[in-house]
Amino acid sequence: MKRRLPTRILSITVGFGLLWFSAGSPAQPALETEGDGNVTDDGLHRVDPTIMEAAWVRPDFDLSSYTRVLLMPTAVQFRDVHLGSSDARNIGLADEFPIPEERQERMRELWREAVEAKFAQEDTLEHYAGDGTNLLVVQGFLVDVVSRIPPTSPSSTYTIIKFPWSVVVVLELRDAATAELLARTIDTRHAQGLLEADAAWHQTPDLVDRWAEVLTERLDQLSDLGGRPSATPSWWAPNE
């Protein structure tokens, strides 16, 4: 069954950003106008997949007028998983498992830190704080997070996992003045590898870092598509 990704209306709050030097208007992106999923409920049109995979933008998508980028707080959403019972037989038949609350909090922390670290890699950009005109709002989500790491079983201390995680990485761009959604990218990622259960948890920070890197890649692609010179650094965020 297909799961519908939640659409979030973001509030514009004080944050941090960068000066983004752009030049000229971009060429109109090639958009898909027919077929299921090519036009979203919020008016975005899918970019030709030969140009950019799994990206949707406004028909008049143009980032050339924006001079600042504001990084908004991130968010993580977990798939609601119910085993029904916790007996060994039921666990053995399941391929998705509930994530304990403490591990959910840890995942949120890892995601926030990873996204901020990707921004912080650009250290040549000027600080910006506050709202204003010509401001592009950027927000990254980790949604439909699924764990395939079974809970520890009293009868077994060694469990091999082939696909420990499945996630969807979402990037959204909005206009700060109007909160209008300008673009969205959606990437599904499946972690693969034969891992012992405890090792899977220990390697999760590295996986989260790779998922955060998807945001930088997609922002760069959207920036090129929407009119930002390719030589312009794309990310910045302050160290806490």
Coordinates of C-alpha atoms in Angstrom, one line a residue:
M1 CA 0.0 0.0 0.0
K2 CA 1.3 3.4 -0.9
R3 CA 1.9 5.8 2.0
R4 CA 1.2 9.5 1.5
L5 CA 3.9 11.8 2.7
P6 CA 2.7 14.5 5.1
T7 CA 2.6 18.0 3.8
R8 CA 3.8 20.5 6.4
I9 CA 3.0 24.2 6.4
L10 CA 6.1 25.8 7.9
S11 CA 6.0 28.8 10.1
I12 CA 8.7 31.4 9.4
T13 CA 10.8 32.0 12.5
V14 CA 14.2 33.6 13.3
G15 CA 17.0 31.4 12.1
F16 CA 20.4 31.6 10.5
G17 CA 21.3 31.7 6.8
L18 CA 23.8 32.8 4.2
L19 CA 24.3 35.5 1.6
W20 CA 23.5 33.9 -1.8
F21 CA 24.8 35.8 -4.8
S22 CA 22.7 35.0 -7.9
A23 CA 22.9 36.4 -11.4
G24 CA 20.2 36.5 -14.1
S25 CA 17.0 34.5 -14.5
P26 CA 17.3 30.7 -15.1
A27 CA 16.0 28.9 -18.2
Q28 CA 12.6 27.6 -17.6
P29 CA 12.9 24.0 -16.2
A30 CA 11.5 21.1 -18.2
L31 CA 8.4 20.0 -16.3
E32 CA 6.1 17.0 -16.6
T33 CA 2.5 18.1 -16.9
E34 CA 0.7 14.8 -17.5
G35 CA 0.5 11.5 -15.7
D36 CA -0.1 10.4 -12.1
G37 CA 2.1 12.2 -9.6
N38 CA 3.5 14.8 -12.0
V39 CA 1.4 17.6 -10.5
T40 CA 0.9 17.7 -6.7
D41 CA -2.0 19.0 -4.7
D42 CA 0.0 22.0 -3.7
G43 CA 0.6 23.0 -7.3
L44 CA 4.2 21.7 -7.9
H45 CA 5.1 20.1 -11.2
R46 CA 7.6 17.3 -11.5
V47 CA 10.9 18.1 -13.1
D48 CA 11.8 16.0 -16.1
P49 CA 13.4 12.9 -14.4
T50 CA 16.2 13.0 -17.0
I51 CA 17.2 16.4 -15.5
M52 CA 16.5 15.7 -11.8
E53 CA 15.1 12.7 -10.2
A54 CA 12.1 13.0 -7.8
A55 CA 11.9 16.8 -7.7
W56 CA 8.8 19.0 -8.0
V57 CA 8.8 22.8 -8.5
R58 CA 6.5 25.6 -9.3
P59 CA 6.0 26.2 -13.0
D60 CA 7.6 29.7 -12.6
F61 CA 10.4 28.3 -10.4
D62 CA 13.1 31.0 -10.2
L63 CA 15.6 31.4 -7.3
S64 CA 17.6 34.2 -8.9
S65 CA 16.0 37.0 -6.8
Y66 CA 16.9 35.4 -3.5
T67 CA 20.0 36.8 -1.7
R68 CA 19.8 34.9 1.6
V69 CA 19.0 31.3 2.6
L70 CA 17.5 30.5 6.0
L71 CA 17.9 27.0 7.5
M72 CA 14.9 26.0 9.5
P73 CA 14.8 23.4 12.2
T74 CA 14.7 19.8 11.0
A75 CA 12.1 17.2 11.8
V76 CA 11.9 13.3 11.9
Q77 CA 8.7 11.3 11.5
F78 CA 8.6 7.6 12.3
R79 CA 6.3 5.0 10.7
D80 CA 3.7 3.8 13.3
V81 CA 4.5 0.1 13.7
H82 CA 2.5 -2.3 15.9
L83 CA 3.6 -5.9 16.4
G84 CA 0.4 -7.0 18.1
S85 CA 2.3 -9.1 20.7
S86 CA 5.9 -9.4 21.8
D87 CA 6.2 -13.2 21.8
A88 CA 9.1 -14.7 19.9
R89 CA 7.0 -16.2 17.2
N90 CA 5.4 -12.8 16.3
I91 CA 8.7 -11.0 16.4
G92 CA 10.2 -13.7 14.1
L93 CA 7.5 -13.1 11.5
A94 CA 7.8 -9.3 11.5
D95 CA 10.0 -7.3 9.2
E96 CA 9.3 -3.9 10.8
F97 CA 9.8 -3.1 14.5
P98 CA 8.7 -0.2 16.8
I99 CA 11.6 2.1 17.7
P100 CA 11.9 2.8 21.4
E101 CA 11.3 6.4 22.5
E102 CA 14.9 6.9 23.6
R103 CA 16.2 5.7 20.3
Q104 CA 13.7 8.0 18.5
E105 CA 15.1 10.9 20.4
R106 CA 18.6 9.8 19.6
M107 CA 17.7 9.6 15.9
R108 CA 16.2 13.2 16.0
E109 CA 19.4 14.4 17.6
L110 CA 21.6 12.7 15.1
W111 CA 19.6 14.1 12.2
R112 CA 19.7 17.6 13.5
E113 CA 23.5 17.4 14.1
A114 CA 24.2 15.9 10.7
V115 CA 22.2 18.5 8.8
E116 CA 23.9 21.3 10.7
A117 CA 27.3 19.8 10.1
K118 CA 26.6 19.7 6.4
F119 CA 25.8 23.4 6.5
A120 CA 28.9 24.2 8.6
Q121 CA 31.3 22.8 6.1
E122 CA 31.0 26.1 4.2
D123 CA 32.9 28.5 6.4
T124 CA 33.4 31.4 3.9
L125 CA 29.8 32.8 4.1
E126 CA 28.5 35.7 6.1
H127 CA 26.2 35.3 9.1
Y128 CA 22.6 36.2 8.7
A129 CA 19.9 36.2 11.4
G130 CA 16.3 37.2 11.2
D131 CA 13.6 37.3 8.6
G132 CA 13.3 39.6 5.6
T133 CA 12.8 40.0 1.9
N134 CA 14.6 38.0 -0.7
L135 CA 14.9 35.2 1.8
L136 CA 14.6 31.5 0.8
V137 CA 13.6 29.1 3.6
V138 CA 15.2 25.6 3.5
Q139 CA 14.0 22.7 5.6
G140 CA 15.0 19.0 5.5
F141 CA 12.8 16.2 6.8
L142 CA 13.5 12.5 7.6
V143 CA 10.1 10.8 7.2
D144 CA 8.6 7.4 7.2
V145 CA 11.5 6.1 9.2
V146 CA 11.4 2.3 9.5
S147 CA 13.5 0.1 11.6
R148 CA 14.1 -3.5 10.7
I149 CA 16.3 -4.1 13.8
P150 CA 14.5 -6.6 16.0
P151 CA 14.4 -6.1 19.8
T152 CA 16.9 -8.1 21.8
S153 CA 15.6 -11.7 22.3
P154 CA 16.4 -13.5 25.6
S155 CA 16.9 -16.7 23.6
S156 CA 19.3 -15.2 21.1
T157 CA 22.3 -12.9 21.4
Y158 CA 23.2 -12.9 17.7
T159 CA 20.8 -11.6 15.1
I160 CA 21.9 -10.8 11.5
I161 CA 20.1 -8.0 9.8
K162 CA 20.2 -7.4 6.0
F163 CA 18.2 -4.1 5.7
P164 CA 18.4 -2.3 9.1
W165 CA 16.8 1.0 8.0
S166 CA 14.5 2.5 5.4
V167 CA 13.9 6.3 5.3
V168 CA 12.6 9.0 3.0
V169 CA 14.6 12.2 2.8
V170 CA 12.6 15.3 1.9
L171 CA 13.9 18.8 1.1
E172 CA 11.5 21.8 0.9
L173 CA 12.1 25.3 -0.3
R174 CA 9.7 28.2 0.6
D175 CA 9.5 31.9 0.2
A176 CA 10.0 33.5 3.6
A177 CA 7.6 36.4 3.0
T178 CA 4.7 34.3 1.8
A179 CA 5.5 30.8 3.1
E180 CA 4.7 29.7 -0.5
L181 CA 6.1 26.3 -1.3
L182 CA 8.6 26.6 -4.2
A183 CA 10.1 23.1 -4.5
R184 CA 10.3 19.7 -3.0
T185 CA 12.6 16.7 -3.5
I186 CA 11.8 13.2 -2.2
D187 CA 14.5 10.5 -1.9
T188 CA 14.0 7.0 -0.5
R189 CA 17.0 5.4 1.1
H190 CA 17.5 1.8 2.2
A191 CA 20.4 0.8 4.3
Q192 CA 21.9 -2.5 3.3
G193 CA 24.4 -4.9 4.7
L194 CA 24.8 -8.0 6.8
L195 CA 25.0 -6.6 10.3
E196 CA 24.6 -8.0 13.8
A197 CA 21.8 -6.1 15.6
D198 CA 24.0 -4.1 18.0
A199 CA 26.4 -3.2 15.2
A200 CA 23.4 -1.9 13.2
W201 CA 22.7 0.6 16.0
H202 CA 26.3 1.6 16.2
Q203 CA 26.5 2.3 12.5
T204 CA 23.3 4.4 12.5
P205 CA 25.2 7.8 12.9
D206 CA 27.1 7.1 9.7
L207 CA 23.9 6.3 7.9
V208 CA 22.2 9.5 9.1
D209 CA 25.2 11.5 7.9
R210 CA 24.8 10.0 4.4
W211 CA 21.1 10.9 4.5
A212 CA 21.8 14.5 5.4
E213 CA 24.2 14.7 2.5
V214 CA 21.2 14.1 0.2
L215 CA 19.9 17.5 1.3
T216 CA 23.0 19.3 0.2
E217 CA 23.1 17.5 -3.1
R218 CA 19.4 18.3 -3.9
L219 CA 19.8 21.9 -2.9
D220 CA 22.7 22.3 -5.2
Q221 CA 20.7 20.8 -8.0
L222 CA 17.7 23.0 -7.4
S223 CA 19.9 26.0 -7.1
D224 CA 21.4 25.3 -10.5
L225 CA 18.0 24.7 -11.9
G226 CA 16.5 27.8 -10.4
G227 CA 19.2 30.3 -11.3
R228 CA 22.0 30.3 -8.7
P229 CA 25.6 30.3 -10.2
S230 CA 27.2 26.9 -9.7
A231 CA 30.3 28.5 -8.2
T232 CA 28.3 29.9 -5.2
P233 CA 28.8 27.9 -2.0
S234 CA 25.4 26.4 -1.1
W235 CA 25.3 25.8 2.7
W236 CA 26.1 27.5 5.9
A237 CA 25.0 27.1 9.5
P238 CA 26.5 28.3 12.8
N239 CA 28.2 26.1 15.3
E240 CA 26.2 25.7 18.5

